[in-house]
Each structure stands twice: as structure tokens, then as C-alpha cells.
mmCIF file of C-alpha atoms and ligand atoms in Angstrom:
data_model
loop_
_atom_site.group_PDB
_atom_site.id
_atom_site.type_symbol
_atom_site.label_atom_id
_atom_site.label_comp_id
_atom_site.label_asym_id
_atom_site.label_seq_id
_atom_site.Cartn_x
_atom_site.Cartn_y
_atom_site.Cartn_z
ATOM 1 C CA UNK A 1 0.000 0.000 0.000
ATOM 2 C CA UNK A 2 0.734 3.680 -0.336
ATOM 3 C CA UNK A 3 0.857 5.528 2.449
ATOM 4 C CA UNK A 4 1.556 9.546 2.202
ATOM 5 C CA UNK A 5 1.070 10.887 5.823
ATOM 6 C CA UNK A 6 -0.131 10.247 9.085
ATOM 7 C CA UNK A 7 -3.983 11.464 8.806
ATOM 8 C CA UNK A 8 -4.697 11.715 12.569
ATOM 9 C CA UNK A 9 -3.876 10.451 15.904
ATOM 10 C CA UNK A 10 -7.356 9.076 17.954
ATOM 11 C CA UNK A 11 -7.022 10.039 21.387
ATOM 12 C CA UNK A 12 -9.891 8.562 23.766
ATOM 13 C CA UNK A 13 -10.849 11.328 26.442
ATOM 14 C CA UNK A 14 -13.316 11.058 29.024
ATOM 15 C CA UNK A 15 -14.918 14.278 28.336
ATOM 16 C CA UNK A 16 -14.412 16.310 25.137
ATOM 17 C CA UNK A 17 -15.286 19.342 26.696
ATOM 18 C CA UNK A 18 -12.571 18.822 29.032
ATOM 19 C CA UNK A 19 -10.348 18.080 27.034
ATOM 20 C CA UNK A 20 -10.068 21.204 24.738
ATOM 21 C CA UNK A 21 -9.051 23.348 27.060
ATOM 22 C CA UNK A 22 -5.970 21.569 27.363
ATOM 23 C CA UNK A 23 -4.902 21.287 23.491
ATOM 24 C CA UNK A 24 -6.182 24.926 22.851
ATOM 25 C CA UNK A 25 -4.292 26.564 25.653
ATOM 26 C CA UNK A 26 -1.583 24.690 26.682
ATOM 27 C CA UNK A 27 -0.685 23.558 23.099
ATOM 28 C CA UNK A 28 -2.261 26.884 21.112
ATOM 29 C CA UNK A 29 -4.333 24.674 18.677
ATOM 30 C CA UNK A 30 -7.429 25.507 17.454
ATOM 31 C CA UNK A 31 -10.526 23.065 17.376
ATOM 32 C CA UNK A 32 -11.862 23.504 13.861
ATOM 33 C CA UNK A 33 -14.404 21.178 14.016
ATOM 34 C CA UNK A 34 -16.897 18.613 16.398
ATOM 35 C CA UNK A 35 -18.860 16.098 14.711
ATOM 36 C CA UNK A 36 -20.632 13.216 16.169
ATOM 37 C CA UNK A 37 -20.387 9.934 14.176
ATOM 38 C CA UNK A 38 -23.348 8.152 15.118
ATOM 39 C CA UNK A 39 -22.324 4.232 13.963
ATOM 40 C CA UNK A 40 -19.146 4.329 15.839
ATOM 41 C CA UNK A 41 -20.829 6.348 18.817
ATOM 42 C CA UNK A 42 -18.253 8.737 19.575
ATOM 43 C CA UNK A 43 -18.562 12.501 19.454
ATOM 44 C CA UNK A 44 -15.307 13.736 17.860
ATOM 45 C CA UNK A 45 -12.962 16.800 18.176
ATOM 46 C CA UNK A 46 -10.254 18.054 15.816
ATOM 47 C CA UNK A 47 -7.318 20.098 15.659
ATOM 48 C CA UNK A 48 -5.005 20.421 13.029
ATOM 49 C CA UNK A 49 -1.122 20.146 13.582
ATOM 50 C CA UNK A 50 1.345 20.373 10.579
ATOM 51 C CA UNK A 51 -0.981 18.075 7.651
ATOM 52 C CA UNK A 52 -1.722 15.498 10.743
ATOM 53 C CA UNK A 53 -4.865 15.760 12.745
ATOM 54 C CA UNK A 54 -5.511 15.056 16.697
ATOM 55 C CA UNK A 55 -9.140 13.585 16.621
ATOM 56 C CA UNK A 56 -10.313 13.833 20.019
ATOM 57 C CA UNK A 57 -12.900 10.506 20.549
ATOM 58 C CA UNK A 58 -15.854 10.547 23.236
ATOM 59 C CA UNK A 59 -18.334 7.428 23.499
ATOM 60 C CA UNK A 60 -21.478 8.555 23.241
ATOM 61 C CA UNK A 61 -22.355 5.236 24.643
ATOM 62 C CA UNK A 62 -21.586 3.016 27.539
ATOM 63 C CA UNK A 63 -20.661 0.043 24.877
ATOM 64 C CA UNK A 64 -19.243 1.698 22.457
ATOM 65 C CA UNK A 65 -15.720 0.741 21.646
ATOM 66 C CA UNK A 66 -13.823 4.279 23.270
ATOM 67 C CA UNK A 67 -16.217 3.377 25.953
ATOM 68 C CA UNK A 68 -14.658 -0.054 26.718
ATOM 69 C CA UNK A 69 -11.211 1.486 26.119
ATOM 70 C CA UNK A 70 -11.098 3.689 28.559
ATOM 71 C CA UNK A 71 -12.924 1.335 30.952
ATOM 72 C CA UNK A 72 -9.626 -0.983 30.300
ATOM 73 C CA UNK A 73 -7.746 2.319 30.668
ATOM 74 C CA UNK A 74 -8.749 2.823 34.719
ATOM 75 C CA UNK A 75 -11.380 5.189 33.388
ATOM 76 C CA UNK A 76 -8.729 7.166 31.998
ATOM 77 C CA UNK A 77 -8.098 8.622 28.210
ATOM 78 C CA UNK A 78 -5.153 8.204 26.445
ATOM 79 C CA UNK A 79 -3.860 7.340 22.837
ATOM 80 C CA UNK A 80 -6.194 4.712 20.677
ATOM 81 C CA UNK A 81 -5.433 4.630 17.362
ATOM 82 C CA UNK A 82 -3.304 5.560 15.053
ATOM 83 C CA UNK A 83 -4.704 6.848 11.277
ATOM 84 C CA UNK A 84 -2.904 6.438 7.990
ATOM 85 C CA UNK A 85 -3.675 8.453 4.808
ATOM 86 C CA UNK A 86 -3.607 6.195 1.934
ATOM 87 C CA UNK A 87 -4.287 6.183 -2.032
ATOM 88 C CA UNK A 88 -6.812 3.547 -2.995
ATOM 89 C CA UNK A 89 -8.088 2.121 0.993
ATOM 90 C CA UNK A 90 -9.695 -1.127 -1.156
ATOM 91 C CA UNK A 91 -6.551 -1.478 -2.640
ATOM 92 C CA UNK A 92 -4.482 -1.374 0.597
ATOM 93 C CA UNK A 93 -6.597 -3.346 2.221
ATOM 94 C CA UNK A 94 -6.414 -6.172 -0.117
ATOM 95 C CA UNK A 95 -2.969 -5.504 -0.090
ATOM 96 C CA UNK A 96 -2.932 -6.005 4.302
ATOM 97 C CA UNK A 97 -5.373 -8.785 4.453
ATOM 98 C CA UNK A 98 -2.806 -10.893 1.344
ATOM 99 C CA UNK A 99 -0.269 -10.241 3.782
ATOM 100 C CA UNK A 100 -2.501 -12.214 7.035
ATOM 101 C CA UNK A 101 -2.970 -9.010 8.661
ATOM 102 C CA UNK A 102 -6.344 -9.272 9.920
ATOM 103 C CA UNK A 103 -8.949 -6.338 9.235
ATOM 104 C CA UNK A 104 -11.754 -5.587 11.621
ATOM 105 C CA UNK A 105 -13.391 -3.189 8.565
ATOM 106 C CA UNK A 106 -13.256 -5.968 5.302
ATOM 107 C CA UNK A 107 -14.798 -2.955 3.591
ATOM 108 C CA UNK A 108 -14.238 0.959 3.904
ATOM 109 C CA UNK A 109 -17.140 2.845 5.399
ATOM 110 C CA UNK A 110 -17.782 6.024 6.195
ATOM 111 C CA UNK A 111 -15.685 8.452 9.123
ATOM 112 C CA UNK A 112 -15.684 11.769 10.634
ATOM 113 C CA UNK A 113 -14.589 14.497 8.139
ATOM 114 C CA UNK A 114 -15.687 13.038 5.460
ATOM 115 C CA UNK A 115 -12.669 10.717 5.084
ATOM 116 C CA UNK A 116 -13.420 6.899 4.119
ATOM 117 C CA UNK A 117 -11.724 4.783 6.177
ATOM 118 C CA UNK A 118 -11.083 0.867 7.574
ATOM 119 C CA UNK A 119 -9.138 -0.075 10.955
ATOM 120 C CA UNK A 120 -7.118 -3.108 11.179
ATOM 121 C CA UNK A 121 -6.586 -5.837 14.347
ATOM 122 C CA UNK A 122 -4.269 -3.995 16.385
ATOM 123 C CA UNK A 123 -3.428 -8.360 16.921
ATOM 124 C CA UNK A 124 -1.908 -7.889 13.528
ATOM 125 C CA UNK A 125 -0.146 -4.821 14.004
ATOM 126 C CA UNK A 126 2.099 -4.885 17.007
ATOM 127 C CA UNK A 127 -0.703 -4.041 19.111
ATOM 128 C CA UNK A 128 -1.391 -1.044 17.768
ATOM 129 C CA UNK A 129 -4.959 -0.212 16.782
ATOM 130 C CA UNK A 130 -4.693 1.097 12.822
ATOM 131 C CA UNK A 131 -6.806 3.411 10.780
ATOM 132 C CA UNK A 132 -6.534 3.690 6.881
ATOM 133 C CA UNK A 133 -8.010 6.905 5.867
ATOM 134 C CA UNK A 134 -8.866 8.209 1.883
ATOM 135 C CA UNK A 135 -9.909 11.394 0.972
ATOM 136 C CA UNK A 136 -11.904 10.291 -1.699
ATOM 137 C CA UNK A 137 -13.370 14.422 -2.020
ATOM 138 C CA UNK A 138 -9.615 15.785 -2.273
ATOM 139 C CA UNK A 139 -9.583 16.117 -5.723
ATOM 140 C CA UNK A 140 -13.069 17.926 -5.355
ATOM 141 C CA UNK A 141 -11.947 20.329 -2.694
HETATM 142 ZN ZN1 ZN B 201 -9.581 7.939 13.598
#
């Protein structure tokens, strides 16, 4: 697969609304945008840092997954996932799943910012939990 950048880092947090205050004035970032994305139930909070995002990630839900995370976590927040950009995401994850990674998205679906993305088994990748992102709008923009 092709990857160009890192799209985002997913941080869980208990409370998005605590959280901000924290990356906009300790850090002087900006939060440009909250969206909730209802079939992943998390509310989510972004700020932009070179071409990579930080995605803050709420559960909206007692099972949702950043839910359970942060239940694991000692009720704490911390880093969840990291997100790739990529060229093609069907293509690159043909391309992971040929090489026995195992996907937990076997096809891309729809994410916050418009972005198209998959995750894969964090059991396949060192333990860490993996986002492919595509901007399939970019050339739209
Ligand atoms: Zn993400």
C-alpha cells in the first residue's frame, strides 16, 4: 500500500469538553471542528497540527468501543489509534489482508470528516490499533 502521511492520531478522552481546554491553551491549537459519528458512537474533536490531525474521541455510549477502552484504561483517556492516509483504501486493504494481517473493517465505510476509512486488528499490528483513511473528495476540494 501507499501511504503519504499520518492522517490523525485518535485520542480517547473522558470528556471532550474537558479536554479542549488543554490542546487549545496549553498547546495553542485551534478546534476547527466537532462532529458526532453516530455508527461508531463517539462525538469527535479536531485540531489540526502540521498536515496530521488530533481527533479527540468521546463514546457517546456506555458500549461503544472508546467506551470499553477507557474502561480498560482505569477510566482514563489516552492514545487509541493511530490513522494512515492512503491512495486507494480497497486497494491497501487487499494488499494487508494478502499479507494475514487481519482487518476488523473488510470494507471501507464512512468516518468523521468526510474521510473513508477501515481499521485493522491492532493483533496484527504490534498491538497497535490502525486506521486507513482516503480522501476520496480531495480532488473535489
Ligand atoms: Zn480515527
Amino acid at each position: 500500500m501507499k501511504v503519504s502521511h499520518i492522517e490523525h492520531i485518535g485520542i480517547a478522552v473522558t470528556s471532550i469538553d474537558e479536554a479542549i481546554p488543554y490542546w487549545e491553551n496549553v498547546l495553542g491549537l485551534k478546534c476547527y471542528n466537532i462532529e458526532e459519528v453516530a455508527d461508531q458512537k463517539v462525538k469527535t474533536a479536531f485540531f489540526m497540527v502540521g498536515q496530521t490531525k488530533i481527533e479527540l474521541l468521546e463514546s457517546t455510549s456506555p458500549d461503544g468501543s472508546i467506551a470499553k477502552f477507557i474502561d480498560k484504561n482505569n477510566g482514563k483517556g489516552g492514545v487509541h489509534h493511530l490513522a494512515f492516509a492512503v491512495d486507494g483504501i480497497e486497494d491497501a486493504l487487499a494488499d494487508a489482508e494478502s499479507k494475514n494481517v487481519q482487518l476488523i473493517d473488510k470494507t471501507p465505510r464512512a468516518g468523521a470528516e468526510g474521510l473513508t476509512i477501515a481499521f485493522l486488528h491492532p493483533k496484527s499490528t504490534m498491538g497497535v490499533l490502525t486506521e486507513l483513511c482516503e480522501d476520496k473528495n480531495k480532488n473535489c476540494k
